[in-house]
Short mmCIF file of C-alpha atoms and ligand atoms in Angstrom, two decimals:
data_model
loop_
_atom_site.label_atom_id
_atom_site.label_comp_id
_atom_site.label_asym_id
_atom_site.label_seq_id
_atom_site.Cartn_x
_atom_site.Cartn_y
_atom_site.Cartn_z
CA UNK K 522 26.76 -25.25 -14.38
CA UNK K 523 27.76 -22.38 -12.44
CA UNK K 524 25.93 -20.95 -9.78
CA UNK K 525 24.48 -16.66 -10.09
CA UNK K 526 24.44 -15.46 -6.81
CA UNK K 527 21.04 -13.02 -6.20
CA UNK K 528 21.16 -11.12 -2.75
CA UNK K 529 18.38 -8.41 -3.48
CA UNK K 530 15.83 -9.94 -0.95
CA UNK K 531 14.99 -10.04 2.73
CA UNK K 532 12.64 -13.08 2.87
CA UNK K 533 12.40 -16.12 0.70
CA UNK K 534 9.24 -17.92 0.38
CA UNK K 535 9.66 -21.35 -1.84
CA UNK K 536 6.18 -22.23 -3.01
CA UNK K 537 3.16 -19.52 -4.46
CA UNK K 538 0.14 -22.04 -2.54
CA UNK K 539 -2.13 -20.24 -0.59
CA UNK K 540 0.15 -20.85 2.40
CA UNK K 541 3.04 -19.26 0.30
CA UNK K 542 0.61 -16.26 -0.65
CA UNK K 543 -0.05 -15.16 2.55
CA UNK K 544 3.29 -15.86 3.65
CA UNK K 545 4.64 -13.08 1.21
CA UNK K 546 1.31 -10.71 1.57
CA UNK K 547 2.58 -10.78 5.32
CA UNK K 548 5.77 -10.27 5.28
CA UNK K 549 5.78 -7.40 2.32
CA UNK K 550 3.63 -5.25 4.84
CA UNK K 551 5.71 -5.58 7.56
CA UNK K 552 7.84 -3.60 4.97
CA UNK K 553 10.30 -6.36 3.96
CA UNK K 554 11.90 -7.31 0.18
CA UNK K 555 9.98 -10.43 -0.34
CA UNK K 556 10.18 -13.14 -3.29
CA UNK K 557 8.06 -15.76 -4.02
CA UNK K 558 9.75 -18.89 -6.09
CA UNK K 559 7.51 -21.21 -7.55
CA UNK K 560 7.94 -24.07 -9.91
CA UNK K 561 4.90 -23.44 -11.94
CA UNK K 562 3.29 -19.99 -13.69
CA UNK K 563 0.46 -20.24 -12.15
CA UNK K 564 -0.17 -19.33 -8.23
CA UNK K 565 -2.74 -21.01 -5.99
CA UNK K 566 -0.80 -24.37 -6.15
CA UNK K 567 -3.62 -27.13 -5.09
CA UNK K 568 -6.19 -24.24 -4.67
CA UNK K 569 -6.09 -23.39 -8.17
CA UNK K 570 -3.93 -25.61 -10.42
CA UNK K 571 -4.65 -28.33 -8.45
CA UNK K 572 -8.65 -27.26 -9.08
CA UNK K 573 -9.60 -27.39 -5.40
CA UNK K 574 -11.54 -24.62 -5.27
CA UNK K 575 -13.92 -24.63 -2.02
CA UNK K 576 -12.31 -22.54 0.40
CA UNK K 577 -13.89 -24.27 3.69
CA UNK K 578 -14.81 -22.79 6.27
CA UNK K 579 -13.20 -19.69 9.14
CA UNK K 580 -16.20 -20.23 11.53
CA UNK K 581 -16.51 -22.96 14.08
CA UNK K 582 -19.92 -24.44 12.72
CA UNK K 583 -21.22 -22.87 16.06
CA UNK K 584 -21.77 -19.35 14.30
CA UNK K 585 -18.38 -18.19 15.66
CA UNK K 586 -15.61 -16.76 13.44
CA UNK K 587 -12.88 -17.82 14.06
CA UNK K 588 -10.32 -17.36 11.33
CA UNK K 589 -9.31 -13.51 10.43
CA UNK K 590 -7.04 -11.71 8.85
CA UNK K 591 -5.80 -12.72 5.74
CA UNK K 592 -7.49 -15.95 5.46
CA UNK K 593 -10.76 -13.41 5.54
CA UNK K 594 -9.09 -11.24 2.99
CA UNK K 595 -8.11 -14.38 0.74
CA UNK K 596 -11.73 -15.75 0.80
CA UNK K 597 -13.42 -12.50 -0.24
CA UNK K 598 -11.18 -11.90 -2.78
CA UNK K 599 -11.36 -15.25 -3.86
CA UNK K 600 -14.91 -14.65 -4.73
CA UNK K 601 -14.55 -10.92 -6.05
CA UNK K 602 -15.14 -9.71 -9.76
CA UNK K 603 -17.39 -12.86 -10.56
CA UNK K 604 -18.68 -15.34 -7.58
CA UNK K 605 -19.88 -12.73 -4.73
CA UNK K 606 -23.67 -14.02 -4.88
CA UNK K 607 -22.09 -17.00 -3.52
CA UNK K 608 -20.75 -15.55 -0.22
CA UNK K 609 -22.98 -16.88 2.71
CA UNK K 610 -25.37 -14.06 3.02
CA UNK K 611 -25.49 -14.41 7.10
CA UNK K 612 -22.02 -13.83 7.45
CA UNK K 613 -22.20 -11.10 5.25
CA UNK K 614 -25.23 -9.18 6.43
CA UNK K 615 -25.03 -9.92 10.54
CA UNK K 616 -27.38 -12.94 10.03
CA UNK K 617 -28.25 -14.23 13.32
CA UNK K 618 -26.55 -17.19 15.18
CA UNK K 619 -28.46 -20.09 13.91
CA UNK K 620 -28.47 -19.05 10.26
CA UNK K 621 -24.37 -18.82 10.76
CA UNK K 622 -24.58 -22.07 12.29
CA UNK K 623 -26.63 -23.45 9.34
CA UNK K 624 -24.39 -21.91 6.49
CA UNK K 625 -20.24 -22.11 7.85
CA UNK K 626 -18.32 -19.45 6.29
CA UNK K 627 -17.11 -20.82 3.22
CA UNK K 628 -17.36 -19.81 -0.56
CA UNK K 629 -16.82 -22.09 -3.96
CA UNK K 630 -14.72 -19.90 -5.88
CA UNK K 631 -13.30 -19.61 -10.01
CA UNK K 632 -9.38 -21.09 -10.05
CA UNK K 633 -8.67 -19.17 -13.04
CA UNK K 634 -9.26 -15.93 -11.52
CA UNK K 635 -8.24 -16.53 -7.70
CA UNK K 636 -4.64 -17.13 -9.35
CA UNK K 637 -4.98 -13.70 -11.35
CA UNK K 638 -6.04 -11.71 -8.60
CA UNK K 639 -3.61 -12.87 -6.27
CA UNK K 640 -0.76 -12.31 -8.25
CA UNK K 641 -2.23 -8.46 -8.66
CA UNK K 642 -2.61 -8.46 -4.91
CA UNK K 643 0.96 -9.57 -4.66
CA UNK K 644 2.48 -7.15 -7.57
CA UNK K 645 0.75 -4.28 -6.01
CA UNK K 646 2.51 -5.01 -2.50
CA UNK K 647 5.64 -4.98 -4.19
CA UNK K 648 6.22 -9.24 -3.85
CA UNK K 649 8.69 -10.20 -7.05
CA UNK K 650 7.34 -13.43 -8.29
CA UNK K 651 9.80 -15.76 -10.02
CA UNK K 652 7.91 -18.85 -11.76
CA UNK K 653 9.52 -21.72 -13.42
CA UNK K 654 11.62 -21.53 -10.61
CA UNK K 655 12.48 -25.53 -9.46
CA UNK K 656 14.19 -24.71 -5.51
CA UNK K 657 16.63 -28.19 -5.93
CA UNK K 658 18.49 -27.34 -2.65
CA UNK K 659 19.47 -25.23 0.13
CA UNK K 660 23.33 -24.26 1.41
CA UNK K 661 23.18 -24.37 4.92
CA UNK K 662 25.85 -22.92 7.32
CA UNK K 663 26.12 -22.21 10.69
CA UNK K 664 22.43 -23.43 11.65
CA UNK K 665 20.92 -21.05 9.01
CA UNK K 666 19.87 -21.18 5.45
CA UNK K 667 22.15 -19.33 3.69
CA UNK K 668 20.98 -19.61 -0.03
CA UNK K 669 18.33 -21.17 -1.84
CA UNK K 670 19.26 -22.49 -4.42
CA UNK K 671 16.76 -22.76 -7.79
CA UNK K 672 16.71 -23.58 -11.21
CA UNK K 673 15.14 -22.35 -13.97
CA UNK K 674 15.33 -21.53 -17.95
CA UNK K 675 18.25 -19.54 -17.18
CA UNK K 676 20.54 -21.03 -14.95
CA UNK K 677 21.34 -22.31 -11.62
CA UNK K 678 20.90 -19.63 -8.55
CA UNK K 679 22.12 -19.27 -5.29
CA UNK K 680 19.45 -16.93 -3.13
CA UNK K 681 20.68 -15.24 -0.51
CA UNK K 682 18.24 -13.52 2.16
CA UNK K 683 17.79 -13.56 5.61
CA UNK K 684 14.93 -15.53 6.67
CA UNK K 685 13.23 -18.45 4.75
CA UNK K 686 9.57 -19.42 4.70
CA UNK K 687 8.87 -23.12 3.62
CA UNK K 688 5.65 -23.23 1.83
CA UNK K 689 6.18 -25.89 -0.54
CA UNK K 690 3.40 -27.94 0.22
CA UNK K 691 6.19 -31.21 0.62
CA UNK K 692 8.48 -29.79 3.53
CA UNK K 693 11.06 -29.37 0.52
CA UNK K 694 13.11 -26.63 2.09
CA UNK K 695 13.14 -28.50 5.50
CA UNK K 696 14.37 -31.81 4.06
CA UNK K 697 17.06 -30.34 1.95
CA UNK K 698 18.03 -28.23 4.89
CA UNK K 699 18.37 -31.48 7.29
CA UNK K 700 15.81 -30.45 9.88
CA UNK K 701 13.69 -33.01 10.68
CA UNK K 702 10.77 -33.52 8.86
CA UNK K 703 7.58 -36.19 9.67
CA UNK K 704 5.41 -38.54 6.76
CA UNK K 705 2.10 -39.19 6.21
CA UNK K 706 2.08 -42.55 6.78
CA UNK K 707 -1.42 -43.28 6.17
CA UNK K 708 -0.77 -42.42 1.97
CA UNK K 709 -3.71 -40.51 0.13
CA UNK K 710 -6.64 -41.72 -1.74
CA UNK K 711 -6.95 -40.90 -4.96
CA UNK K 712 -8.60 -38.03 -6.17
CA UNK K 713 -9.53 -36.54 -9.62
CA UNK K 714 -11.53 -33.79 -9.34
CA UNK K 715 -12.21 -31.89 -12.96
CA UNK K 716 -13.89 -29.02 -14.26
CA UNK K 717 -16.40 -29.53 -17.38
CA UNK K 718 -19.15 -27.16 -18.92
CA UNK K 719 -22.65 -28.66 -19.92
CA UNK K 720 -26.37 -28.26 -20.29
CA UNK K 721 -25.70 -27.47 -16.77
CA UNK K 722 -23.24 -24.60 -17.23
CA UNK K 723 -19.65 -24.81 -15.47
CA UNK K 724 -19.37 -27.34 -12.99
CA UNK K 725 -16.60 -28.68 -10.70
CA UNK K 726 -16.78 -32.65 -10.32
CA UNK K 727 -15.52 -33.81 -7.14
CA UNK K 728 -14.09 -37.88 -7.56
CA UNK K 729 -12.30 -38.86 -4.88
CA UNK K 730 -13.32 -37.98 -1.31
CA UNK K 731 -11.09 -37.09 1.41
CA UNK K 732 -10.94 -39.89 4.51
CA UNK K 733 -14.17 -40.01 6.65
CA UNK K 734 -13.35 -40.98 9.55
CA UNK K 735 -14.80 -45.05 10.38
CA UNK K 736 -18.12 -43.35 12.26
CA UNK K 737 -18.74 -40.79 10.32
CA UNK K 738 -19.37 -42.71 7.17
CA UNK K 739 -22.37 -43.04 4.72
CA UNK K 740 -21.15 -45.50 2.49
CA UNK K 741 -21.67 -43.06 -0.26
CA UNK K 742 -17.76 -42.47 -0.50
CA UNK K 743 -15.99 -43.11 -3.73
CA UNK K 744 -12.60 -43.87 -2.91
CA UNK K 745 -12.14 -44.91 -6.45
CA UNK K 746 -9.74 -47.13 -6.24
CA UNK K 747 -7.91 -48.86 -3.00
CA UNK K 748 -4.54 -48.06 -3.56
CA UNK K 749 -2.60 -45.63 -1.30
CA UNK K 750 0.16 -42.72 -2.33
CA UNK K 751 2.41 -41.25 -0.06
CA UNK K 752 3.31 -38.92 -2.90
CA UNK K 753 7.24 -39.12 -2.17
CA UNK K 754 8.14 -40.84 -5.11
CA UNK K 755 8.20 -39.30 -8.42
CA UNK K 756 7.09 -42.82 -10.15
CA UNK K 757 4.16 -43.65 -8.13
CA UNK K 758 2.88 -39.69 -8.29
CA UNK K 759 3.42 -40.10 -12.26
CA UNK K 760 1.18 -43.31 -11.55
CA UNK K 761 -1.39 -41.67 -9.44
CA UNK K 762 -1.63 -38.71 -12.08
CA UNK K 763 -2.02 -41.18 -15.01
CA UNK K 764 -4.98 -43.18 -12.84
CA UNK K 765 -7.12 -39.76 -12.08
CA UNK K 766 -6.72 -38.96 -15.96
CA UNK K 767 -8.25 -42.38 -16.92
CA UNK K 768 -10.86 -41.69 -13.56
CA UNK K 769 -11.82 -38.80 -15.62
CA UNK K 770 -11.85 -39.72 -19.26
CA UNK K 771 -14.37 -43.14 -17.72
CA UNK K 772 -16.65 -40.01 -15.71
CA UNK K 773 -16.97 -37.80 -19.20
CA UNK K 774 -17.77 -40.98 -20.90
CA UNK K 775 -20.72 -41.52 -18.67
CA UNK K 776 -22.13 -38.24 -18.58
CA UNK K 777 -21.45 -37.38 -21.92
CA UNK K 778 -23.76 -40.34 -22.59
CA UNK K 779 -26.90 -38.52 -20.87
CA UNK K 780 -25.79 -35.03 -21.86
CA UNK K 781 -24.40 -34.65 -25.68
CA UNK K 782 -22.59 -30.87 -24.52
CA UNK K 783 -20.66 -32.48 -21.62
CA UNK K 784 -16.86 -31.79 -22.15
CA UNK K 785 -14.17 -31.52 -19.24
CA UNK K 786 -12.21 -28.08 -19.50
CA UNK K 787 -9.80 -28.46 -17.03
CA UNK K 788 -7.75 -31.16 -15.24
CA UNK K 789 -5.25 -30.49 -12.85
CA UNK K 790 -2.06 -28.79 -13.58
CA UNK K 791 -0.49 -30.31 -10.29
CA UNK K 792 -0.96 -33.79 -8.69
CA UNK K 793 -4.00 -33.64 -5.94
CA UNK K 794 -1.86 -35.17 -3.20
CA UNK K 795 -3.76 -33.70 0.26
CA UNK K 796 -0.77 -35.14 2.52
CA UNK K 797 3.08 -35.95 2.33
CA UNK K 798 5.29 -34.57 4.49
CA UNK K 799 6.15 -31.67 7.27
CA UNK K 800 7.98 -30.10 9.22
CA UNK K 801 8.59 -31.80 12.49
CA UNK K 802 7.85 -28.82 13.92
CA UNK K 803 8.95 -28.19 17.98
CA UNK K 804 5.33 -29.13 18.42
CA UNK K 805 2.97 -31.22 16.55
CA UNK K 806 -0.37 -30.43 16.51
CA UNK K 807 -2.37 -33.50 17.03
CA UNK K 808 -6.75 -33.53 17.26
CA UNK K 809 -6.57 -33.57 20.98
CA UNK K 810 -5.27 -29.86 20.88
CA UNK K 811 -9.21 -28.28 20.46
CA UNK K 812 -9.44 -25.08 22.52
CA UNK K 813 -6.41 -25.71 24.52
CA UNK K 814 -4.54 -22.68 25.26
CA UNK K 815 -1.10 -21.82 24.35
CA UNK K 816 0.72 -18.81 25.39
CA UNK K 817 2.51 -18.92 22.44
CA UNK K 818 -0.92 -18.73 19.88
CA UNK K 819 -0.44 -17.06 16.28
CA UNK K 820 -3.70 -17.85 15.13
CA UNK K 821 -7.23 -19.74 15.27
CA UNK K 822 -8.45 -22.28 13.12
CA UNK K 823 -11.87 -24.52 12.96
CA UNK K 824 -12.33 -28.35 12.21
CA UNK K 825 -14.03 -28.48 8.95
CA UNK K 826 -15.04 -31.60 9.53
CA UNK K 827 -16.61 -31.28 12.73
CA UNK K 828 -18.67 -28.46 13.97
CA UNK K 829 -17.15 -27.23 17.57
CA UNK K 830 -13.39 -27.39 17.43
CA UNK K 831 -11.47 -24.82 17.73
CA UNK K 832 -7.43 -24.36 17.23
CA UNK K 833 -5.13 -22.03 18.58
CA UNK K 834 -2.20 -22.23 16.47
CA UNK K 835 1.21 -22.44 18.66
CA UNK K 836 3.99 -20.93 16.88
CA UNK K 837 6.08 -23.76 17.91
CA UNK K 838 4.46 -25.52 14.82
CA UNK K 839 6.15 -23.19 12.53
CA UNK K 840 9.66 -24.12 13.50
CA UNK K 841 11.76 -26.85 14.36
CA UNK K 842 14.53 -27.52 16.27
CA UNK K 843 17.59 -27.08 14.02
CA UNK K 844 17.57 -24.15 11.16
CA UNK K 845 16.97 -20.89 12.94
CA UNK K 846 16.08 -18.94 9.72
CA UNK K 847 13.77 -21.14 8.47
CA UNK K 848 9.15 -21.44 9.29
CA UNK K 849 6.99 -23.74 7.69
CA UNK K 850 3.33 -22.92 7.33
CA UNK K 851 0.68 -24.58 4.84
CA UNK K 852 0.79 -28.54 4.33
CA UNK K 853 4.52 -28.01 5.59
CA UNK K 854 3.59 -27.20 9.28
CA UNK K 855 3.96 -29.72 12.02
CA UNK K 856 1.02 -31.79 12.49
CA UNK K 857 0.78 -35.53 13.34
CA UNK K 858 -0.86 -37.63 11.25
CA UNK K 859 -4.01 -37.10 12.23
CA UNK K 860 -4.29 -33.22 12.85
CA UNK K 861 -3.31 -32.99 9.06
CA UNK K 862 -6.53 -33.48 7.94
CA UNK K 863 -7.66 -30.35 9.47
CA UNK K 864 -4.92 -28.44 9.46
CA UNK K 865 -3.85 -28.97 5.58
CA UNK K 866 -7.02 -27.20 4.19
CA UNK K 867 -7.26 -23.57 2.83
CA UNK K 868 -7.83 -21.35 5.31
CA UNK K 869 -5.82 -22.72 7.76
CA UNK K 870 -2.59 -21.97 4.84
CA UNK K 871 -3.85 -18.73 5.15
CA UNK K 872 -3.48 -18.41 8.89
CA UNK K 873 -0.23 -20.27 9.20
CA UNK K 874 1.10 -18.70 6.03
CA UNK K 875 0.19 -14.82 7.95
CA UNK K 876 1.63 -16.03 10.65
CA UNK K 877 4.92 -16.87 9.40
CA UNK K 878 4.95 -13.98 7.22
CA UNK K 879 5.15 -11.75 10.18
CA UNK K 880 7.53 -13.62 12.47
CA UNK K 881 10.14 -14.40 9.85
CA UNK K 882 9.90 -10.42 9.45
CA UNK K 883 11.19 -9.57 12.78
CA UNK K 884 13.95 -12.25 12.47
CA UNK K 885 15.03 -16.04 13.46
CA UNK K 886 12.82 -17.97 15.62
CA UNK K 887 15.03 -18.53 18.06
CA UNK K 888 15.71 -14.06 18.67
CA UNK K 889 12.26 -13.01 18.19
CA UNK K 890 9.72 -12.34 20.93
CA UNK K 891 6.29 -14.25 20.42
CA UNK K 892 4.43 -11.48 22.20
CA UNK K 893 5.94 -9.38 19.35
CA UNK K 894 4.73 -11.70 16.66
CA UNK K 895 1.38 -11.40 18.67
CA UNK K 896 1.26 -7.75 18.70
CA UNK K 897 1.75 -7.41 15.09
CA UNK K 898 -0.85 -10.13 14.51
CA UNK K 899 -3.39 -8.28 16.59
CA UNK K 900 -2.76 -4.91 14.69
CA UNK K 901 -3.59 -7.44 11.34
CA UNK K 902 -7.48 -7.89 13.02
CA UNK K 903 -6.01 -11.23 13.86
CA UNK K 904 -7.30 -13.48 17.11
CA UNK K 905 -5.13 -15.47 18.88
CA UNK K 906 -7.00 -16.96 21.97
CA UNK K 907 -10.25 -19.20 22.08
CA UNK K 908 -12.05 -17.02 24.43
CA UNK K 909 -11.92 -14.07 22.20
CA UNK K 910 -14.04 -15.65 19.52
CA UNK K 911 -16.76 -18.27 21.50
C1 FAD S 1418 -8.09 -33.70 -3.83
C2 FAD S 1418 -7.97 -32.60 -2.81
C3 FAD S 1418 -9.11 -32.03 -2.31
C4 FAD S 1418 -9.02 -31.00 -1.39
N1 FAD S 1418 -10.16 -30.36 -0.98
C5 FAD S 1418 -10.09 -29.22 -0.28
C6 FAD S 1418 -11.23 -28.42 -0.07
O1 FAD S 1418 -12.33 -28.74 -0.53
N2 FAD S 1418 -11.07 -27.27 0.62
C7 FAD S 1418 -9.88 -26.88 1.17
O2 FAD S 1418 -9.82 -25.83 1.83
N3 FAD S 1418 -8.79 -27.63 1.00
C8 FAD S 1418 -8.85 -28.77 0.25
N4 FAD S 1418 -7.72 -29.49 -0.01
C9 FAD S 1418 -6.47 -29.09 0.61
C10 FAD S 1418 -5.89 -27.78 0.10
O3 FAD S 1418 -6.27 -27.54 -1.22
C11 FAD S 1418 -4.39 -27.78 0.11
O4 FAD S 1418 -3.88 -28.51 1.17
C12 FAD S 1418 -3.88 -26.35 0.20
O5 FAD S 1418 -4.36 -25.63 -0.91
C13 FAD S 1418 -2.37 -26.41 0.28
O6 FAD S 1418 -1.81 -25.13 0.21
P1 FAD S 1418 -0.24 -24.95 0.38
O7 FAD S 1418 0.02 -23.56 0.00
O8 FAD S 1418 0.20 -25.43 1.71
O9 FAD S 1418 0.42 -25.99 -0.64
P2 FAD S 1418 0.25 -26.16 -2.22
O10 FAD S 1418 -1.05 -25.73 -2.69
O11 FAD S 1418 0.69 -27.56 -2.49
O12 FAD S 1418 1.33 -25.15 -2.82
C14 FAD S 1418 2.70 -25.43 -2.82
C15 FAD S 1418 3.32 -24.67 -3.97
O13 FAD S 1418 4.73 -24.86 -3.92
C16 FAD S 1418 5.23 -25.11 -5.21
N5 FAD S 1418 6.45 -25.90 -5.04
C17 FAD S 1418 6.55 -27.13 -4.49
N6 FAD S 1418 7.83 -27.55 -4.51
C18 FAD S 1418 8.54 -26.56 -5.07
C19 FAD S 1418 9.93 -26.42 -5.39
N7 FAD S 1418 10.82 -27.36 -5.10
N8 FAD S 1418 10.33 -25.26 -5.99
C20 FAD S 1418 9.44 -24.28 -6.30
N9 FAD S 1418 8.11 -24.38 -6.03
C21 FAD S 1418 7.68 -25.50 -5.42
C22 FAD S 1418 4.09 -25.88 -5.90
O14 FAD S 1418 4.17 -25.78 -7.30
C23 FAD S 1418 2.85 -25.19 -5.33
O15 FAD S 1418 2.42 -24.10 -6.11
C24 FAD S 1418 -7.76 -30.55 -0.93
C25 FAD S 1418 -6.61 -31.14 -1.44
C26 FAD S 1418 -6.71 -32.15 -2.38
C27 FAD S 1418 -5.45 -32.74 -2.94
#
């Protein structure tokens, strides 16, 4: 098949996640020709096709916020048109410190229309959107991405641009690129969380628990089953995907038997696989990094397991050593194995997804000035240091 060359574009984002979203959001305001591919028609990716719709928290669990920008932005308009009675009233109305330490700053929001009114936010801040867009490779040359390249219903493509954000979730455009990339090595529990409508009204069922760590247990987890997916191989994901659907079909059986109007209405449209691989970014974040200072910080981020922590976000987990045009935010940033817990949720995509929106504006990694990456941040309403927020 021959391969269409497309050159209209300034930044490449592969992947319309929440990390991808923000990526584009950024970088179309720092006036840049942006375009999002992404294999699906839906955006969101897990946070909306993959029906995992609580956007945890931007605060530190200490009544701090801690998280701005456009994470903020995402999670109100994740909630806007239909869920706004849900937004934790302290946060909303200056509640005082202990009721913002009682209620973090996190909403449950609607899949269906989070994916609609991102795309409008997108459209409307002149992002092009291509779905059914498969990224297969990239052509590298001279330590730079210098197309994409994508298939899709018609043809093969060859993207040019000049920088390249990886938000595919899997580390796709870093693999196929040859920078080094890291694995989750511990594999992922199964999950198969659903949506269903009942006496109860419309409901999101939550099977499948993320890991606990050993001393924080209950013994009220449902791990489900005790297999473990890594989520690299296209077999065992079609596996894992057929297991949740019988997980599901066993759960409606059960409640249908107490409630005669219980009926799932949606399953997941993508596999819920929290962890598979990164970026090996310059640095990897790791759990030992709360409040430590870097002088190269693009953002904060909380624990949302734990209520203290608090993240600054070095840009040297953005990039890695090799491909000078190309950042990684989302599940794609550099983490060790087990920062990713923490660092793989919503709002943190948000953050890392603004903050390689902006840099990959001003140019390659390896150029650009992080102070000038911070400025622009700052002008965003974004912290970067601990000791602004606590
Ligand atoms: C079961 C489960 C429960 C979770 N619970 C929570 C929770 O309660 N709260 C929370 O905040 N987080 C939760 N998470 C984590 C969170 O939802 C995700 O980690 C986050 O949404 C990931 O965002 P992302 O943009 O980095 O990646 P993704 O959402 O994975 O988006 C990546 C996008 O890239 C596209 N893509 C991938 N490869 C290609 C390609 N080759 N070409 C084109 N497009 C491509 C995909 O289709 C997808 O749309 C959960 C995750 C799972 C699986």
């Amino acid at each position: 098949m021959q391969l269409k060359e497309n050159n209209d574009y300034d930044i490449i984002v592969v992947g319309g996640g929440v990390a991808g979203v923000s990526a584009a959001l950024a970088s179309a305001r720092q006036g840049k020709k942006v375009l999002i591919i992404e294999k699906s028609y839906i955006l969101g990716g897990l946070g909306t096709s993959g029906l995992v719709t609580v956007y945890l928290p931007l605060c530190d669990g200490m009544g701090h916020q801690v998280s701005f920008g456009i994470a903020e932005e995402l999670l109100k308009l994740s909630i806007k048109d239909a869920y706004e009675d849900r937004y934790p009233t302290p946060w909303l109305k200056g509640g005082s410190r202990e009721e913002k330490i009682k209620n973090r700053f996190l909403v449950q929001y609607n899949p269906h229309l989070f994916a609609i009114v991102s795309e409008n936010l997108l459209e409307r801040e002149g992002v092009d959107i291509i779905y059914g867009s498969f990224v297969t490779n990239t052509i590298v040359e001279n330590d730079r991405i210098k197309y994409v390249v994508l298939e899709n219903i018609s043809g093969r493509y060859a993207y040019g641009c000049k920088n390249v954000i990886d938000a595919s979730g899997d580390g796709v455009l870093a693999y196929k690129s040859c920078e080094d990339v890291v694995e989750f090595k511990q594999g992922n529990v199964l999950a198969a969380w659903y949506y269903s409508v009942s006496k109860e009204g419309y409901k999101l069922n939550i099977l499948g628990a993320a890991d606990i760590p050993e001393d924080e247990k209950t013994g009220n987890e449902e791990y489900l089953c005790d297999k473990r997916f890594k989520g690299l191989d296209a077999k065992e994901i079609s596996l894992m995907v057929s297991l949740s659907h019988k997980v599901i079909y066993e759960d409606f059986k059960k409640k249908r038997a107490l409630d005669h109007k219980f009926l799932p209405v949606n399953i997941a449209g993508i596999p819920q696989i929290r962890m598979t691989r990164g970026l090996k970014g310059e640095y990897l974040m790791s759990v030992s990094d709360d409040k430590k200072s870097f002088s190269d910080s693009v953002g904060l981020f909380s624990n949302w397991k734990k209520s203290g922590p608090v993240y600054e976000l070095p840009f040297r987990a953005l990039h890695g050593t090799k491909i000078k045009n190309l950042l990684a935010c989302g599940r794609a940033m550099g983490a060790e194995d087990s920062m990713w817990d923490v660092t793989r949720v919503i709002p943190v995509c948000a953050v890392t997804g603004e903050a390689c929106g902006v840099a990959s504006a001003l140019g390659d990694w390896d150029k650009i000035s992080v102070s000038d990456i911070q400025k622009k941040l700052r002008e965003n309403r974004v912290k970067l240091k601990v000791k602004e927020v606590i």
